[in-house]
Short mmCIF file of C-alpha atoms in Angstrom, two decimals:
data_model
loop_
_atom_site.label_atom_id
_atom_site.label_comp_id
_atom_site.label_asym_id
_atom_site.label_seq_id
_atom_site.Cartn_x
_atom_site.Cartn_y
_atom_site.Cartn_z
CA UNK A 1358 -5.57 47.91 -33.92
CA UNK A 1359 -7.36 46.14 -31.16
CA UNK A 1360 -11.02 45.48 -30.82
CA UNK A 1361 -13.01 46.09 -27.72
CA UNK A 1362 -13.01 42.52 -26.44
CA UNK A 1363 -9.26 42.19 -26.72
CA UNK A 1364 -8.74 45.45 -24.94
CA UNK A 1365 -11.15 44.54 -22.20
CA UNK A 1366 -9.47 41.19 -21.59
CA UNK A 1367 -6.04 42.74 -21.56
CA UNK A 1368 -7.07 45.40 -19.12
CA UNK A 1369 -8.48 42.82 -16.75
CA UNK A 1370 -6.06 40.00 -17.50
CA UNK A 1371 -5.17 39.29 -13.86
CA UNK A 1372 -8.80 39.06 -12.84
CA UNK A 1373 -9.39 36.17 -15.19
CA UNK A 1374 -7.18 33.89 -13.13
CA UNK A 1375 -9.74 32.93 -10.54
CA UNK A 1376 -8.91 29.27 -9.94
CA UNK A 1377 -6.38 27.78 -7.59
CA UNK A 1378 -5.18 24.20 -7.47
CA UNK A 1379 -5.52 22.30 -4.21
CA UNK A 1380 -2.54 22.73 -1.90
CA UNK A 1381 -2.07 18.94 -1.79
CA UNK A 1382 -1.20 18.94 -5.46
CA UNK A 1383 2.42 19.82 -4.73
CA UNK A 1384 2.82 16.70 -2.62
CA UNK A 1385 1.50 14.64 -5.52
CA UNK A 1386 3.93 16.31 -7.88
CA UNK A 1387 6.75 15.67 -5.41
CA UNK A 1388 5.99 11.97 -5.38
CA UNK A 1389 6.42 11.86 -9.13
CA UNK A 1390 9.75 13.65 -9.02
CA UNK A 1391 13.00 11.73 -8.65
CA UNK A 1392 14.39 11.99 -5.11
CA UNK A 1393 17.94 13.02 -5.77
CA UNK A 1394 19.54 14.15 -2.56
CA UNK A 1395 18.01 13.09 0.74
CA UNK A 1396 20.78 14.76 2.81
CA UNK A 1397 20.06 18.07 1.17
CA UNK A 1398 16.40 17.64 2.00
CA UNK A 1399 17.21 17.07 5.64
CA UNK A 1400 19.24 20.24 5.69
CA UNK A 1401 16.34 22.19 4.23
CA UNK A 1402 14.51 21.95 7.53
CA UNK A 1403 17.24 23.79 9.35
CA UNK A 1404 17.80 26.58 6.89
CA UNK A 1405 14.52 27.38 5.23
CA UNK A 1406 11.83 29.75 6.40
CA UNK A 1407 8.12 30.37 6.06
CA UNK A 1408 5.84 28.08 4.13
CA UNK A 1409 8.65 26.02 2.77
CA UNK A 1410 10.06 25.20 6.18
CA UNK A 1411 6.75 24.06 7.53
CA UNK A 1412 6.09 22.07 4.41
CA UNK A 1413 9.46 20.33 4.40
CA UNK A 1414 9.25 19.79 8.11
CA UNK A 1415 5.81 18.25 7.75
CA UNK A 1416 7.07 16.02 5.01
CA UNK A 1417 10.10 15.00 7.00
CA UNK A 1418 8.22 14.50 10.25
CA UNK A 1419 5.63 12.43 8.48
CA UNK A 1420 8.36 10.08 7.37
CA UNK A 1421 9.97 9.94 10.80
CA UNK A 1422 6.60 9.48 12.44
CA UNK A 1423 5.70 6.69 10.04
CA UNK A 1424 8.99 4.94 10.81
CA UNK A 1425 8.44 5.25 14.56
CA UNK A 1426 4.89 4.00 14.36
CA UNK A 1427 6.06 1.06 12.29
CA UNK A 1428 8.81 0.20 14.77
CA UNK A 1429 6.48 0.52 17.75
CA UNK A 1430 3.94 -1.63 16.01
CA UNK A 1431 6.51 -4.35 15.30
CA UNK A 1432 7.85 -4.21 18.83
CA UNK A 1433 4.43 -4.44 20.37
CA UNK A 1434 3.45 -7.35 18.15
CA UNK A 1435 6.58 -9.30 19.05
CA UNK A 1436 6.13 -8.47 22.74
CA UNK A 1437 2.53 -9.60 22.74
CA UNK A 1438 3.36 -12.74 20.82
CA UNK A 1439 6.09 -13.67 23.29
CA UNK A 1440 3.78 -13.02 26.18
CA UNK A 1441 0.88 -14.85 24.74
CA UNK A 1442 2.38 -18.05 23.35
CA UNK A 1443 3.46 -19.66 26.64
CA UNK A 1444 0.29 -18.47 28.33
CA UNK A 1445 -1.98 -19.91 25.71
CA UNK A 1446 0.08 -23.10 25.60
CA UNK A 1447 -0.41 -23.56 29.31
CA UNK A 1448 -4.08 -22.90 29.21
CA UNK A 1449 -4.48 -25.27 26.30
CA UNK A 1450 -2.56 -28.06 27.96
CA UNK A 1451 -4.25 -27.61 31.30
CA UNK A 1452 -7.70 -27.27 29.80
CA UNK A 1453 -7.17 -30.47 27.88
CA UNK A 1454 -5.90 -32.48 30.81
CA UNK A 1455 -8.17 -31.03 33.45
CA UNK A 1456 -11.39 -30.01 31.79
CA UNK A 1457 -11.78 -32.64 29.10
CA UNK A 1458 -9.97 -35.81 30.01
CA UNK A 1459 -10.22 -36.44 33.72
CA UNK A 1460 -13.80 -35.41 34.33
CA UNK A 1461 -14.97 -37.27 31.27
CA UNK A 1462 -13.16 -40.43 32.16
CA UNK A 1463 -14.54 -40.02 35.65
CA UNK A 1464 -18.02 -39.52 34.26
CA UNK A 1465 -17.91 -42.39 31.79
CA UNK A 1466 -16.05 -44.94 33.89
CA UNK A 1467 -15.57 -43.76 37.48
CA UNK A 1468 -13.56 -46.84 38.47
CA UNK A 1469 -11.10 -46.53 35.60
CA UNK A 1470 -8.64 -43.92 36.97
CA UNK A 1471 -8.16 -45.99 40.09
CA UNK A 1472 -7.60 -49.24 38.19
CA UNK A 1473 -5.28 -47.42 35.80
CA UNK A 1474 -3.23 -46.00 38.65
CA UNK A 1475 -2.93 -49.43 40.27
CA UNK A 1476 -1.74 -51.20 37.12
CA UNK A 1477 0.59 -48.37 36.14
CA UNK A 1478 2.31 -48.60 39.51
CA UNK A 1479 2.54 -52.40 39.13
CA UNK A 1480 4.00 -52.10 35.64
CA UNK A 1481 6.52 -49.48 36.75
CA UNK A 1482 7.55 -51.72 39.64
CA UNK A 1483 8.10 -54.76 37.41
CA UNK A 1484 9.97 -52.69 34.90
CA UNK A 1485 12.36 -51.37 37.51
CA UNK A 1486 12.88 -54.90 38.83
CA UNK A 1487 13.60 -56.07 35.29
CA UNK A 1488 16.09 -53.33 34.67
CA UNK A 1489 18.15 -54.60 37.58
CA UNK A 1490 19.01 -57.76 35.61
CA UNK A 1491 21.80 -57.48 33.13
CA UNK A 1492 20.42 -59.19 30.03
CA UNK A 1493 23.75 -59.61 28.27
CA UNK A 1494 25.35 -61.37 31.20
CA UNK A 1495 22.40 -63.72 31.39
CA UNK A 1496 22.74 -64.38 27.68
CA UNK A 1497 19.26 -63.11 26.76
CA UNK A 1498 18.21 -60.93 23.86
CA UNK A 1499 14.55 -61.34 24.58
CA UNK A 1500 14.13 -57.89 26.11
CA UNK A 1501 13.66 -56.32 22.65
CA UNK A 1502 10.80 -58.65 21.84
CA UNK A 1503 9.15 -57.85 25.14
CA UNK A 1504 9.59 -54.12 24.60
CA UNK A 1505 7.89 -54.46 21.21
CA UNK A 1506 5.05 -56.41 22.73
CA UNK A 1507 4.62 -53.81 25.45
CA UNK A 1508 4.60 -51.01 22.88
CA UNK A 1509 1.91 -52.83 20.87
CA UNK A 1510 -0.18 -53.22 23.99
CA UNK A 1511 0.32 -49.57 24.82
CA UNK A 1512 -0.86 -48.37 21.40
CA UNK A 1513 -3.93 -50.58 21.49
CA UNK A 1514 -4.59 -49.21 24.96
CA UNK A 1515 -4.62 -45.60 23.67
CA UNK A 1516 -6.97 -46.67 20.87
CA UNK A 1517 -9.26 -48.19 23.45
CA UNK A 1518 -9.11 -45.06 25.54
CA UNK A 1519 -10.16 -42.96 22.55
CA UNK A 1520 -13.01 -45.34 21.85
CA UNK A 1521 -14.13 -44.93 25.41
CA UNK A 1522 -15.21 -41.35 24.62
CA UNK A 1523 -17.08 -42.22 21.47
CA UNK A 1524 -18.39 -45.72 21.94
CA UNK A 1525 -21.64 -46.28 23.85
CA UNK A 1526 -20.48 -49.71 25.10
CA UNK A 1527 -18.22 -48.40 27.86
CA UNK A 1528 -18.27 -51.53 30.01
CA UNK A 1529 -16.81 -53.74 27.29
CA UNK A 1530 -14.07 -51.24 26.52
CA UNK A 1531 -13.18 -50.74 30.16
CA UNK A 1532 -12.91 -54.52 30.47
CA UNK A 1533 -10.67 -54.64 27.43
CA UNK A 1534 -8.50 -51.88 28.89
CA UNK A 1535 -8.20 -53.69 32.21
CA UNK A 1536 -7.34 -56.87 30.35
CA UNK A 1537 -4.72 -55.00 28.38
CA UNK A 1538 -3.11 -53.72 31.57
CA UNK A 1539 -3.33 -57.20 33.10
CA UNK A 1540 -1.56 -58.75 30.13
CA UNK A 1541 1.24 -56.26 30.47
CA UNK A 1542 1.73 -57.13 34.12
CA UNK A 1543 1.65 -60.85 33.29
CA UNK A 1544 4.16 -60.44 30.47
CA UNK A 1545 6.49 -58.60 32.78
CA UNK A 1546 5.94 -61.17 35.56
CA UNK A 1547 6.79 -64.04 33.28
CA UNK A 1548 9.89 -62.27 32.08
CA UNK A 1549 10.89 -61.73 35.69
CA UNK A 1550 10.33 -65.42 36.48
CA UNK A 1551 12.43 -66.45 33.50
CA UNK A 1552 15.20 -64.15 34.55
CA UNK A 1553 15.08 -65.30 38.15
CA UNK A 1554 15.27 -68.94 37.06
CA UNK A 1555 18.13 -68.18 34.73
CA UNK A 1556 20.02 -66.42 37.47
CA UNK A 1557 19.47 -69.36 39.77
CA UNK A 1558 20.83 -71.80 37.20
CA UNK A 1559 23.80 -69.54 36.53
CA UNK A 1560 24.61 -69.35 40.22
CA UNK A 1561 24.34 -73.13 40.60
CA UNK A 1562 26.63 -73.78 37.64
CA UNK A 1563 29.05 -71.21 38.97
CA UNK A 1564 29.05 -72.96 42.38
CA UNK A 1565 29.56 -76.36 40.78
CA UNK A 1566 32.42 -74.99 38.73
CA UNK A 1567 33.95 -73.42 41.80
CA UNK A 1568 33.67 -76.65 43.80
CA UNK A 1569 35.09 -78.56 40.83
CA UNK A 1570 37.93 -76.09 40.62
CA UNK A 1571 38.74 -76.31 44.31
CA UNK A 1572 38.49 -80.16 44.26
CA UNK A 1573 40.80 -80.19 41.27
CA UNK A 1574 43.33 -78.11 43.12
CA UNK B 229 1.80 39.48 -23.83
CA UNK B 230 2.86 39.02 -20.27
CA UNK B 231 6.34 37.60 -20.41
CA UNK B 232 9.89 38.11 -19.34
CA UNK B 233 8.95 39.52 -15.97
CA UNK B 234 10.48 36.68 -13.92
CA UNK B 235 13.34 35.80 -16.16
CA UNK B 236 16.16 37.23 -14.07
CA UNK B 237 14.80 35.86 -10.85
CA UNK B 238 14.49 32.42 -12.34
CA UNK B 239 17.88 31.68 -13.75
CA UNK B 240 19.43 30.75 -10.42
CA UNK B 241 16.37 28.87 -9.29
CA UNK B 242 16.23 26.93 -12.54
CA UNK B 243 19.87 25.93 -12.08
CA UNK B 244 19.14 24.66 -8.56
CA UNK B 245 16.11 22.78 -9.86
CA UNK B 246 18.26 21.00 -12.42
CA UNK B 247 20.52 19.81 -9.62
CA UNK B 248 17.46 18.31 -7.93
CA UNK B 249 16.86 20.89 -5.22
CA UNK B 250 13.30 20.40 -4.01
CA UNK B 251 13.19 23.81 -2.41
CA UNK B 252 13.94 25.51 -5.71
CA UNK B 253 11.35 23.36 -7.41
CA UNK B 254 8.77 24.43 -4.87
CA UNK B 255 9.76 28.05 -5.41
CA UNK B 256 9.03 27.76 -9.11
CA UNK B 257 5.84 25.91 -8.41
CA UNK B 258 4.61 28.61 -6.06
CA UNK B 259 5.47 31.27 -8.58
CA UNK B 260 3.69 29.67 -11.51
CA UNK B 261 1.14 27.17 -10.27
CA UNK B 262 -1.80 29.55 -10.11
CA UNK B 263 -1.29 31.10 -13.53
CA UNK B 264 -0.61 27.69 -15.08
CA UNK B 265 -3.59 26.16 -13.39
CA UNK B 266 -5.83 28.82 -14.90
CA UNK B 267 -4.35 28.20 -18.33
CA UNK B 268 -5.07 24.51 -17.88
CA UNK B 269 -8.52 25.27 -16.52
CA UNK B 270 -9.49 27.43 -19.50
CA UNK B 271 -8.50 24.74 -21.96
CA UNK B 272 -9.87 21.68 -20.18
CA UNK B 273 -12.82 23.44 -18.49
CA UNK B 274 -12.72 20.77 -15.78
CA UNK B 275 -11.18 21.18 -12.34
CA UNK B 276 -9.92 17.62 -11.84
CA UNK B 277 -8.61 17.38 -15.35
CA UNK B 278 -6.91 20.75 -15.00
CA UNK B 279 -5.14 19.50 -11.88
CA UNK B 280 -4.00 16.33 -13.60
CA UNK B 281 -2.67 18.44 -16.44
CA UNK B 282 -0.89 20.76 -14.04
CA UNK B 283 0.73 17.84 -12.23
CA UNK B 284 1.78 16.19 -15.44
CA UNK B 285 3.14 19.46 -16.82
CA UNK B 286 5.18 20.32 -13.73
CA UNK B 287 6.61 16.85 -13.43
CA UNK B 288 7.59 16.81 -17.07
CA UNK B 289 8.97 20.35 -16.82
CA UNK B 290 11.20 19.47 -13.85
CA UNK B 291 12.37 16.30 -15.54
CA UNK B 292 13.19 18.10 -18.78
CA UNK B 293 14.54 21.27 -17.27
CA UNK B 294 17.97 20.64 -18.73
CA UNK B 295 16.50 21.12 -22.19
CA UNK B 296 15.25 24.60 -21.29
CA UNK B 297 17.60 26.95 -23.12
CA UNK B 298 16.48 30.33 -21.76
CA UNK B 299 15.59 31.47 -25.27
CA UNK B 300 12.19 32.39 -24.02
CA UNK B 301 11.21 33.17 -20.45
CA UNK B 302 10.77 30.22 -18.16
CA UNK B 303 7.10 31.17 -17.81
CA UNK B 304 6.36 30.88 -21.51
CA UNK B 305 8.37 27.64 -21.74
CA UNK B 306 6.33 26.18 -18.90
CA UNK B 307 3.12 27.55 -20.36
CA UNK B 308 3.77 25.76 -23.61
CA UNK B 309 4.13 22.48 -21.72
CA UNK B 310 0.89 23.14 -19.85
CA UNK B 311 -0.99 24.07 -23.01
CA UNK B 312 0.20 20.98 -24.84
CA UNK B 313 -0.72 18.72 -21.94
CA UNK B 314 -4.13 20.38 -21.63
CA UNK B 315 -4.87 20.09 -25.34
CA UNK B 316 -3.90 16.42 -25.21
CA UNK B 317 -6.28 15.94 -22.30
CA UNK B 318 -9.15 17.56 -24.20
CA UNK B 319 -8.33 15.53 -27.31
CA UNK B 320 -8.38 12.35 -25.28
CA UNK B 321 -11.75 13.35 -23.87
CA UNK B 322 -13.31 14.18 -27.19
CA UNK B 323 -12.10 13.69 -30.68
CA UNK B 324 -14.07 16.64 -31.94
CA UNK B 325 -11.23 19.06 -31.32
CA UNK B 326 -9.17 17.50 -34.09
CA UNK B 327 -11.25 18.33 -37.15
CA UNK B 328 -11.98 21.79 -35.90
CA UNK B 329 -12.06 23.47 -39.30
CA UNK B 330 -14.91 21.23 -40.37
CA UNK B 331 -17.20 22.80 -37.86
CA UNK B 332 -20.38 24.13 -39.40
CA UNK B 333 -20.13 27.82 -40.09
CA UNK B 334 -23.81 28.32 -39.99
CA UNK B 335 -24.15 27.83 -36.27
CA UNK B 336 -23.14 31.36 -35.53
CA UNK B 337 -25.02 34.39 -36.75
CA UNK B 338 -22.88 36.69 -38.82
CA UNK B 339 -24.05 39.87 -37.34
CA UNK B 340 -23.51 40.55 -33.73
CA UNK B 341 -23.91 44.08 -32.69
CA UNK B 342 -21.44 44.81 -29.99
CA UNK B 343 -23.70 46.57 -27.64
CA UNK B 344 -22.70 49.40 -25.46
CA UNK B 345 -23.37 47.72 -22.13
CA UNK B 346 -20.41 47.36 -19.74
CA UNK B 347 -18.82 43.95 -19.46
CA UNK B 348 -17.94 42.31 -16.22
CA UNK B 349 -14.89 40.06 -15.94
CA UNK B 350 -16.92 37.32 -14.29
CA UNK B 351 -19.53 37.53 -17.02
CA UNK B 352 -16.97 37.21 -19.81
CA UNK B 353 -15.14 34.43 -17.99
CA UNK B 354 -18.28 32.37 -17.49
CA UNK B 355 -19.33 32.95 -21.08
CA UNK B 356 -15.93 31.60 -22.23
CA UNK B 357 -16.53 28.51 -20.09
CA UNK B 358 -19.80 27.95 -21.93
CA UNK B 359 -18.16 27.87 -25.34
CA UNK B 360 -17.72 24.48 -26.98
CA UNK B 361 -14.24 22.96 -26.57
CA UNK B 362 -12.84 23.96 -29.99
CA UNK B 363 -13.94 27.57 -29.75
CA UNK B 364 -12.96 27.93 -26.14
CA UNK B 365 -9.41 26.69 -26.72
CA UNK B 366 -8.71 28.97 -29.66
CA UNK B 367 -10.30 31.98 -28.04
CA UNK B 368 -8.50 31.43 -24.73
CA UNK B 369 -5.15 30.94 -26.38
CA UNK B 370 -5.58 34.09 -28.42
CA UNK B 371 -7.24 36.41 -25.94
CA UNK B 372 -5.81 35.27 -22.63
CA UNK B 373 -2.57 33.41 -23.26
CA UNK B 374 -1.36 35.94 -25.79
CA UNK B 375 -0.70 33.44 -28.56
CA UNK B 376 -0.89 34.68 -32.12
CA UNK B 377 -2.63 32.69 -34.83
CA UNK B 378 0.61 31.19 -36.09
CA UNK B 379 1.40 29.83 -32.62
CA UNK B 380 -2.15 28.58 -32.12
CA UNK B 381 -1.99 26.84 -35.47
CA UNK B 382 1.23 25.18 -34.36
CA UNK B 383 0.02 23.83 -31.04
CA UNK B 384 -3.34 22.69 -32.43
CA UNK B 385 -1.95 21.33 -35.67
CA UNK B 386 -4.13 23.56 -37.84
CA UNK B 387 -3.34 26.28 -40.32
CA UNK B 388 -3.03 29.92 -39.36
CA UNK B 389 -6.05 30.90 -41.42
CA UNK B 390 -8.14 28.18 -39.79
CA UNK B 391 -7.16 29.57 -36.44
CA UNK B 392 -8.20 33.05 -37.54
CA UNK B 393 -11.61 32.00 -38.80
CA UNK B 394 -12.09 29.75 -35.80
CA UNK B 395 -11.31 32.65 -33.51
CA UNK B 396 -13.74 35.04 -35.20
CA UNK B 397 -16.50 32.46 -34.94
CA UNK B 398 -15.68 31.84 -31.32
CA UNK B 399 -15.73 35.54 -30.64
CA UNK B 400 -19.14 35.95 -32.20
CA UNK B 401 -20.46 33.01 -30.27
CA UNK B 402 -19.07 34.45 -27.07
CA UNK B 403 -20.81 37.78 -27.59
CA UNK B 404 -24.02 35.89 -28.30
CA UNK B 405 -23.73 33.94 -25.10
CA UNK B 406 -23.14 37.11 -23.17
CA UNK B 407 -26.41 38.51 -24.42
CA UNK B 408 -28.32 35.58 -22.99
CA UNK B 409 -30.54 36.67 -20.11
CA UNK B 410 -28.53 34.97 -17.34
CA UNK B 411 -25.34 36.66 -18.53
CA UNK B 412 -26.60 40.19 -18.68
CA UNK B 413 -25.15 41.89 -15.68
#
């Protein structure tokens, strides 16, 4: 015994199902399902037909495409990094030495580069002369003390050079720098003199000994 | 009650689903998603919520497929999962579904003359959507999902007689709604 409403609904049962879920919903469901057999999934592409094939293929291709994009991205990043690092290093170094230092020094104290070059060549010359003497043979350990002194002078020189850019009293600083360089040359000169004298004495004693030896014989 | 129509087709597919075959799972989904979505839609009366329910139900069905014993058709097994998930969703949304039998009886007029005018499916369907949650669920389960009052009582956690009275009130309310001017075809 059915009433009219029940009969009506039953007669039109199919027509009551009017809604459809979005097609993307299956993908969402898939993500929540455990992925059991990836090999089987790969095979699906080859053997299935119709909707399923295109769906599986899409899914598979999306993964492959994502992997390729990722790899390309990594490769490109590394490539660009390798290309850029030396380039930027060069530009940095050159910009520092060319654009900031030299013109500024030239602008602040135009005579300084010339003086610097002169003293540096002097210092190098003395140093090479000094290195010709063999300290141990001459019985001198003083070289270490001189090296320390030169290093101290060098560090105070760099401090002065930095101050040159910031301090308004450029003349005083340039004088100090020149003095610094002068002291270095003098230190080296004195060391040279000492060494020369020592060598002379050594030679004389050697000669005396030799003459003594020969006279003894 | 629409049942048992797919049973033979499904056995093999169900077996493949249990072994984790995504193709078989998609086959079942294609076969049932629309019907199940409409079940979910009638209970939740909300598109997004109905989709969430459908997703949850399918995921849980595929995960628990090994416990499906083929006593009933796969469709009715799945439908039970969907209905339970949908009812839970509605319960979460509003607590008023729980004490359904305490609903005031007076809000529906006793006498509704079932007029002679022809019904349209769309008209009835929209009128069902306008029913309050408690009425809509019972009426949908009974009229459209083919559940009897004992089954409805079971899924809703109410007695069979409550389901019966709830249904007759819902039915009256539905006929009332259909007489409203915008529902007259």
